[in-house]
Coordinates of C-alpha atoms in Angstrom, one line a residue:
X1 CA 20.3 117.5 -81.9
X2 CA 23.2 115.5 -80.5
X3 CA 26.4 115.8 -82.5
X4 CA 27.8 112.6 -84.1
X5 CA 30.7 110.9 -82.5
X6 CA 34.1 111.5 -84.0
X7 CA 34.8 107.7 -83.7
X8 CA 31.8 105.8 -85.1
X9 CA 30.8 102.6 -83.5
X10 CA 29.0 99.6 -84.9
X11 CA 25.7 98.9 -83.1
X12 CA 23.6 95.8 -83.7
X13 CA 19.8 96.1 -83.0
X14 CA 17.9 92.9 -82.5
X15 CA 14.2 92.4 -82.0
X16 CA 12.4 89.0 -82.4
X17 CA 9.0 90.7 -82.8
X18 CA 7.4 92.7 -85.6
X19 CA 3.9 93.8 -84.7
X20 CA 2.3 96.6 -82.8
X21 CA 4.8 99.2 -81.8
X22 CA 7.9 97.0 -82.7
X23 CA 8.3 98.2 -86.3
X24 CA 8.0 101.9 -85.2
X25 CA 10.6 101.6 -82.4
X26 CA 13.0 99.6 -84.5
X27 CA 12.9 102.1 -87.4
X28 CA 13.2 105.0 -85.0
X29 CA 16.1 103.5 -83.1
X30 CA 17.9 102.7 -86.3
X31 CA 17.5 106.2 -87.5
X32 CA 18.7 107.6 -84.2
X33 CA 21.9 105.7 -84.4
X34 CA 22.5 106.7 -88.0
X35 CA 21.9 110.4 -87.1
X36 CA 24.6 110.0 -84.4
X37 CA 27.1 108.8 -87.0
X38 CA 27.3 105.1 -86.2
X39 CA 27.0 102.0 -88.4
X40 CA 24.1 99.7 -87.7
X41 CA 23.6 96.0 -88.0
X42 CA 19.8 95.6 -88.0
X43 CA 18.5 92.1 -87.1
X44 CA 14.7 91.8 -87.4
X45 CA 11.8 89.6 -88.6
X46 CA 10.9 91.8 -91.6
X47 CA 14.0 93.1 -93.3
X48 CA 12.0 93.9 -96.4
X49 CA 9.8 96.3 -94.5
X50 CA 12.7 97.9 -92.7
X51 CA 14.9 98.6 -95.7
X52 CA 12.8 101.3 -97.4
X53 CA 12.7 103.3 -94.1
X54 CA 16.4 102.9 -93.6
X55 CA 17.2 103.9 -97.1
X56 CA 15.0 107.0 -96.7
X57 CA 16.9 107.9 -93.5
X58 CA 20.2 107.5 -95.3
X59 CA 19.0 109.7 -98.1
X60 CA 17.9 112.4 -95.7
X61 CA 21.2 112.3 -93.9
X62 CA 23.1 112.1 -97.2
X63 CA 25.0 109.0 -96.1
X64 CA 25.8 105.8 -98.1
X65 CA 23.3 103.0 -97.3
X66 CA 25.7 100.2 -98.3
X67 CA 28.5 101.3 -96.1
X68 CA 26.4 102.4 -93.1
X69 CA 23.8 99.7 -92.5
X70 CA 23.5 96.0 -92.8
X71 CA 20.0 94.5 -92.6
X72 CA 19.6 90.8 -92.0
X73 CA 16.9 88.4 -90.8
X74 CA 16.5 87.2 -87.2
X75 CA 15.0 83.8 -86.5
X76 CA 13.2 83.2 -83.3
X77 CA 11.4 80.2 -81.6
X78 CA 8.3 82.3 -81.2
X79 CA 6.8 79.9 -78.6
X80 CA 7.5 78.1 -75.4
X81 CA 8.6 74.4 -75.7
X82 CA 7.9 73.4 -72.1
X83 CA 4.8 75.4 -71.2
X84 CA 1.2 75.6 -72.6
X85 CA 0.7 77.1 -76.0
X86 CA -0.6 80.4 -74.6
X87 CA 2.9 81.1 -73.2
X88 CA 5.7 82.2 -75.6
X89 CA 8.6 82.0 -73.1
X90 CA 10.3 79.3 -71.1
X91 CA 14.0 78.5 -70.2
X92 CA 14.5 76.5 -73.4
X93 CA 13.0 79.0 -75.7
X94 CA 15.1 81.8 -74.1
X95 CA 18.2 79.7 -74.7
X96 CA 17.2 79.1 -78.3
X97 CA 16.5 82.8 -78.8
X98 CA 20.0 83.8 -77.7
X99 CA 21.5 81.1 -80.0
X100 CA 19.4 82.4 -82.9
X101 CA 20.6 85.9 -82.2
X102 CA 24.3 84.8 -82.1
X103 CA 23.8 83.0 -85.4
X104 CA 22.2 86.0 -87.1
X105 CA 24.8 88.3 -85.8
X106 CA 27.7 86.1 -87.0
X107 CA 26.1 85.9 -90.4
X108 CA 25.6 89.7 -90.6
X109 CA 29.1 90.4 -89.4
X110 CA 30.5 88.0 -91.9
X111 CA 28.5 89.6 -94.7
X112 CA 29.4 93.2 -93.8
X113 CA 32.9 92.7 -92.5
X114 CA 32.0 94.7 -89.4
X115 CA 32.2 93.7 -85.7
X116 CA 29.4 94.9 -83.4
X117 CA 30.7 96.9 -80.5
X118 CA 27.3 96.8 -78.8
X119 CA 24.0 94.9 -79.2
X120 CA 20.8 96.7 -78.4
X121 CA 17.5 95.0 -77.7
X122 CA 14.4 97.2 -78.4
X123 CA 12.4 94.5 -76.6
X124 CA 14.7 93.2 -73.9
X125 CA 12.0 91.3 -72.1
X126 CA 12.0 88.3 -74.5
X127 CA 15.8 87.8 -74.0
X128 CA 15.4 87.9 -70.2
X129 CA 12.4 85.7 -69.5
X130 CA 13.3 82.5 -67.5
X131 CA 17.0 83.1 -68.1
X132 CA 18.6 80.3 -66.2
X133 CA 21.9 82.2 -65.5
X134 CA 23.2 85.7 -65.5
X135 CA 26.2 84.3 -67.4
X136 CA 24.1 83.2 -70.4
X137 CA 24.5 86.5 -72.4
X138 CA 28.2 86.4 -71.9
X139 CA 28.6 82.8 -72.8
X140 CA 26.6 83.0 -76.0
X141 CA 26.9 86.6 -77.1
X142 CA 30.2 87.6 -75.5
X143 CA 30.1 91.3 -76.1
X144 CA 28.5 94.4 -74.5
X145 CA 24.7 94.8 -74.7
X146 CA 21.9 97.0 -73.5
X147 CA 18.1 97.0 -74.0
X148 CA 14.7 98.5 -73.4
X149 CA 12.8 96.8 -70.6
X150 CA 9.1 97.2 -71.0
X151 CA 7.4 95.1 -68.4
X152 CA 9.3 96.3 -65.4
X153 CA 6.4 96.9 -63.0
X154 CA 7.2 94.1 -60.6
X155 CA 10.0 96.3 -59.5
X156 CA 7.4 98.4 -57.7
X157 CA 7.9 96.1 -54.7
X158 CA 10.5 93.6 -53.7
X159 CA 8.3 90.8 -55.3
X160 CA 8.7 87.1 -55.0
X161 CA 11.7 85.1 -56.1
X162 CA 9.4 83.2 -58.5
X163 CA 8.4 86.3 -60.3
X164 CA 12.0 87.5 -60.5
X165 CA 13.0 84.1 -62.0
X166 CA 10.2 84.2 -64.5
X167 CA 11.1 87.7 -65.6
X168 CA 14.8 86.7 -65.8
X169 CA 16.0 89.6 -63.7
X170 CA 19.2 87.8 -62.9
X171 CA 20.2 88.5 -66.6
X172 CA 20.4 92.2 -65.7
X173 CA 23.4 91.4 -63.6
X174 CA 25.4 90.1 -66.6
X175 CA 28.9 91.4 -66.8
X176 CA 28.4 92.5 -70.4
X177 CA 25.2 94.6 -69.6
X178 CA 25.9 98.3 -70.1
X179 CA 22.6 99.9 -69.4
X180 CA 18.8 99.2 -69.2
X181 CA 16.3 101.6 -70.7
X182 CA 12.7 101.9 -69.4
X183 CA 9.6 103.8 -70.8
X184 CA 7.9 103.8 -67.4
X185 CA 10.5 105.2 -65.1
X186 CA 8.5 105.1 -61.9
X187 CA 10.5 102.2 -60.5
X188 CA 13.9 103.1 -61.7
X189 CA 15.5 103.4 -58.3
X190 CA 14.4 99.9 -57.3
X191 CA 15.7 98.5 -60.6
X192 CA 19.0 100.2 -60.0
X193 CA 19.3 98.8 -56.5
X194 CA 18.4 95.3 -57.5
X195 CA 20.3 95.0 -60.8
X196 CA 23.3 97.3 -60.1
X197 CA 22.8 98.7 -63.6
X198 CA 22.4 102.2 -65.0
X199 CA 18.7 102.7 -65.6
X200 CA 17.9 105.2 -68.4
X201 CA 14.4 106.7 -69.0
X202 CA 13.5 106.5 -72.7
X203 CA 11.2 108.8 -74.6
X204 CA 8.1 107.0 -75.8
X205 CA 8.9 107.8 -79.5
X206 CA 6.4 107.6 -82.4
X207 CA 6.4 108.2 -86.1
X208 CA 5.5 111.9 -86.4
X209 CA 4.8 112.0 -90.2
X210 CA 2.2 114.6 -90.9
X211 CA 0.3 113.4 -94.0
X212 CA -0.1 116.0 -96.7
X213 CA -3.6 114.7 -97.2
X214 CA -5.8 112.2 -95.3
X215 CA -5.7 108.6 -96.5
X216 CA -8.7 107.2 -98.3
X217 CA -9.7 105.2 -95.2
X218 CA -9.6 108.3 -93.0
X219 CA -11.7 110.2 -95.6
X220 CA -14.2 107.3 -95.6
X221 CA -14.6 107.5 -91.9
X222 CA -15.2 111.2 -92.0
X223 CA -17.9 110.7 -94.6
X224 CA -19.5 108.0 -92.4
X225 CA -19.3 110.2 -89.4
X226 CA -21.3 112.8 -91.3
X227 CA -20.5 115.7 -89.0
X228 CA -20.5 113.7 -85.8
X229 CA -17.5 113.8 -83.5
X230 CA -15.1 110.9 -84.0
X231 CA -13.9 108.9 -81.0
X232 CA -11.3 106.4 -82.2
X233 CA -8.7 103.8 -81.3
X234 CA -6.4 101.6 -83.4
X235 CA -5.6 97.9 -82.7
X236 CA -8.3 95.9 -81.1
X237 CA -6.9 94.1 -78.1
X238 CA -8.8 93.6 -74.9
X239 CA -6.1 95.5 -72.9
X240 CA -6.7 98.6 -75.1
X241 CA -10.2 98.9 -73.6
X242 CA -12.0 98.6 -76.9
X243 CA -14.8 96.4 -75.4
X244 CA -15.7 99.2 -73.0
X245 CA -15.6 101.7 -75.9
X246 CA -18.0 99.6 -77.8
X247 CA -20.3 99.4 -74.8
X248 CA -20.3 103.2 -74.6
X249 CA -21.1 103.4 -78.3
X250 CA -24.1 101.1 -78.0
X251 CA -25.3 102.9 -74.9
X252 CA -25.3 106.4 -76.6
X253 CA -26.6 105.3 -80.0
X254 CA -29.4 107.6 -81.1
X255 CA -28.8 110.2 -78.4
X256 CA -25.3 111.6 -79.0
X257 CA -23.7 112.9 -82.2
X258 CA -20.7 110.7 -81.7
X259 CA -19.1 108.2 -84.1
X260 CA -16.9 105.5 -82.7
X261 CA -14.0 104.0 -84.8
X262 CA -12.5 100.7 -83.8
X263 CA -9.8 100.3 -86.4
X264 CA -6.9 97.9 -86.9
X265 CA -6.5 94.2 -86.3
X266 CA -9.0 92.4 -84.0
X267 CA -7.3 90.0 -81.6
X268 CA -10.0 87.7 -80.3
X269 CA -7.5 85.6 -78.4
X270 CA -7.1 88.5 -75.9
X271 CA -10.9 88.5 -75.1
X272 CA -13.0 86.2 -73.0
X273 CA -15.8 84.1 -74.6
X274 CA -18.4 86.6 -73.3
X275 CA -16.4 89.5 -74.7
X276 CA -16.0 87.8 -78.1
X277 CA -19.8 87.2 -78.2
X278 CA -20.3 90.9 -77.5
X279 CA -18.0 92.0 -80.3
X280 CA -19.7 89.7 -82.7
X281 CA -23.1 91.1 -81.7
X282 CA -21.9 94.7 -82.3
X283 CA -20.5 93.6 -85.6
X284 CA -23.8 92.1 -86.6
X285 CA -25.8 95.1 -85.5
X286 CA -23.5 97.6 -87.2
X287 CA -22.7 95.8 -90.4
X288 CA -25.5 93.3 -91.2
X289 CA -28.7 94.4 -89.5
X290 CA -28.1 98.2 -89.8
X291 CA -29.3 98.8 -86.2
X292 CA -26.2 100.6 -85.0
X293 CA -24.9 103.4 -87.2
X294 CA -22.5 105.1 -84.8
X295 CA -19.8 102.4 -85.0
X296 CA -17.1 101.5 -87.5
X297 CA -16.0 97.9 -86.8
X298 CA -14.7 95.7 -89.5
X299 CA -13.7 92.1 -88.4
X300 CA -11.1 90.7 -88.5
X301 CA -9.6 94.1 -89.5
X302 CA -6.2 94.8 -91.0
X303 CA -2.9 96.0 -89.6
X304 CA -2.5 99.8 -90.0
X305 CA 1.1 100.6 -90.5
X306 CA 2.6 103.5 -88.5
X307 CA 3.4 106.5 -90.5
X308 CA 1.2 108.5 -92.9
X309 CA -1.6 105.9 -92.9
X310 CA -1.8 105.6 -89.1
X311 CA -1.5 109.3 -88.6
X312 CA -4.2 110.1 -91.1
X313 CA -6.6 108.2 -88.8
X314 CA -5.3 110.0 -85.7
X315 CA -5.8 113.4 -87.4
X316 CA -9.4 112.4 -88.3
X317 CA -10.2 111.6 -84.6
X318 CA -11.7 114.3 -82.3
X319 CA -10.8 112.2 -79.3
X320 CA -8.3 109.4 -78.8
X321 CA -9.7 106.5 -76.7
X322 CA -6.8 105.2 -74.6
X323 CA -8.6 103.9 -71.5
X324 CA -6.5 100.7 -71.2
X325 CA -7.5 97.8 -68.9
X326 CA -5.1 95.6 -67.0
X327 CA -2.2 97.6 -68.5
X328 CA 0.4 99.4 -66.4
X329 CA 3.0 100.7 -68.9
X330 CA 3.7 103.7 -71.1
X331 CA 1.9 104.2 -74.4
X332 CA 3.0 106.2 -77.4
X333 CA -0.7 106.9 -78.0
X334 CA 0.0 109.9 -75.7
X335 CA 2.9 110.9 -78.0
X336 CA 0.5 110.8 -81.0
X337 CA -2.0 112.8 -79.0
X338 CA 0.7 115.5 -78.2
X339 CA 2.0 115.6 -81.8
X340 CA -1.4 116.0 -83.4
X341 CA -2.9 117.9 -80.4
X342 CA -5.8 115.5 -79.8
X343 CA -7.4 115.1 -76.4
X344 CA -7.3 111.7 -74.7
X345 CA -9.6 109.6 -72.6
X346 CA -7.4 107.3 -70.3
X347 CA -7.7 105.0 -67.4
X348 CA -7.0 106.6 -64.0
X349 CA -3.7 105.6 -62.4
X350 CA -0.6 103.8 -63.6
X351 CA 1.7 105.4 -66.2
X352 CA -0.7 106.5 -68.9
X353 CA -3.3 107.9 -66.5
X354 CA -0.7 109.8 -64.4
X355 CA 0.8 111.4 -67.5
X356 CA -2.6 112.4 -68.9
X357 CA -3.4 114.1 -65.7
X358 CA 0.0 115.7 -65.2
X359 CA 0.2 117.1 -68.7
X360 CA -3.5 117.9 -69.0
X361 CA -3.9 115.7 -72.1
X362 CA -7.5 114.9 -71.4
X363 CA -9.5 113.1 -68.7
X364 CA -9.2 109.8 -66.8
X365 CA -11.8 107.3 -65.6
X366 CA -11.8 104.2 -63.5
X367 CA -10.9 101.1 -65.5
X368 CA -13.8 99.6 -67.5
X369 CA -16.3 102.2 -66.3
X370 CA -18.5 102.8 -69.3
X371 CA -20.8 105.2 -67.5
X372 CA -17.9 107.4 -66.5
X373 CA -16.4 107.0 -69.9
X374 CA -19.6 108.4 -71.5
X375 CA -19.6 111.4 -69.1
X376 CA -15.9 112.1 -69.7
X377 CA -16.3 112.0 -73.5
X378 CA -19.1 114.5 -73.2
X379 CA -16.9 116.8 -71.1
X380 CA -13.9 116.5 -73.4
X381 CA -15.9 117.1 -76.6
X382 CA -17.8 120.0 -75.0
X383 CA -14.5 121.5 -73.7
X384 CA -16.0 121.9 -70.2
X385 CA -14.1 121.2 -66.9
X386 CA -11.0 119.9 -68.7
X387 CA -7.4 121.1 -68.1
X388 CA -5.4 123.2 -70.4
X389 CA -3.3 120.7 -72.4
X390 CA 0.5 120.9 -72.2
X391 CA 1.1 119.3 -75.6
X392 CA 4.4 121.1 -76.1
X393 CA 5.8 120.0 -72.8
X394 CA 4.9 116.4 -73.5
X395 CA 6.5 116.5 -77.0
X396 CA 9.6 118.0 -75.6
X397 CA 10.2 114.9 -73.5
X398 CA 9.2 112.3 -76.1
X399 CA 10.8 113.2 -79.4
X400 CA 13.7 112.3 -81.6
X401 CA 16.1 114.8 -80.0
X402 CA 15.6 113.0 -76.6
X403 CA 16.1 109.6 -78.3
X404 CA 19.4 110.8 -79.8
X405 CA 20.5 112.0 -76.3
X406 CA 19.6 108.6 -74.8
X407 CA 21.4 106.6 -77.5
X408 CA 24.5 108.8 -77.2
X409 CA 24.6 108.0 -73.5
X410 CA 24.3 104.3 -74.1
X411 CA 26.9 104.1 -76.9
X412 CA 29.3 106.1 -74.8
X413 CA 29.5 103.0 -72.4
X414 CA 31.5 101.1 -75.0

């Protein structure tokens, strides 16, 4: 592990979102900075959920919570003012977001008596979108900052000026920007050339808690599977490919000893009307008519918090379904797979598919191809014609030691 700095810094972490991967990353980033010996001002949407995790980290490190971390709420517009309701960014909302950040930071600094040496954004994208000027961060925040840029795939090509404006890439040229992190580092050189910034590959970290016993929900699923192999996924968004997974489940019903688990919150807004009708039909067949007994699908579902509860489900799966659709980025589903040594079915190409193939984590198929998905599941579960998985190699690149190394490099810039 990286050794703590002899001169501690005060680092503010600010994220306007608290769903999906956001809580996990925020908690892990906070813990990393604490391990490195720094003080943290944590600005987030759910301080009450962060605090127990932060206290547990302080206890583990034998450091004083009160003198090491200040947790405070962060307001956010959460929507676009100028554009249709489906969009959550526009130039005005970005301006308001920066002002909300400055107000929250001022309040936290006043409360703690500390001054943040650096502000880190675990989800930099929302602070860049439609940014009207590269000077905006300097004018409003007025101090060094860095962040993790998720949706960086337009850097693959030179792209249009319109896309660059919408993404807010001019903000990367801010005089106060110290570094930009990326999970998908395939386009780092183009980002470096166009932004002039240091681009740092980040590990796709996850909560690695190994539950001492499976959760009641995981035990329930194992009972329902009744000896059948479990193919599962968590969080039901269209981009996760869960529609295709349900199509496979319906196609193999009665002829394969497989049990499909679609767990977590259902997000119908991400689906087309036809897809929503299909999901409702599967729900009816499985839960009301009793005609489909190889699927677990409970609508609208509930959020499954990362940690012991989430990992219990992962441990109960025989195969992790990660065949995303219309998605180009990294996914810590692969880190979960490596930690708990579970094979993966992924979509061919892009970041996830490339990593699955490179590290032998499972098999890949063309996007949305249910027939190929069925065949690949059969191969994976039978253990035929599949590569030798390099779980250890993947874990070595995406773990807390690597996260500490990255944050040490970022903090060293101030």
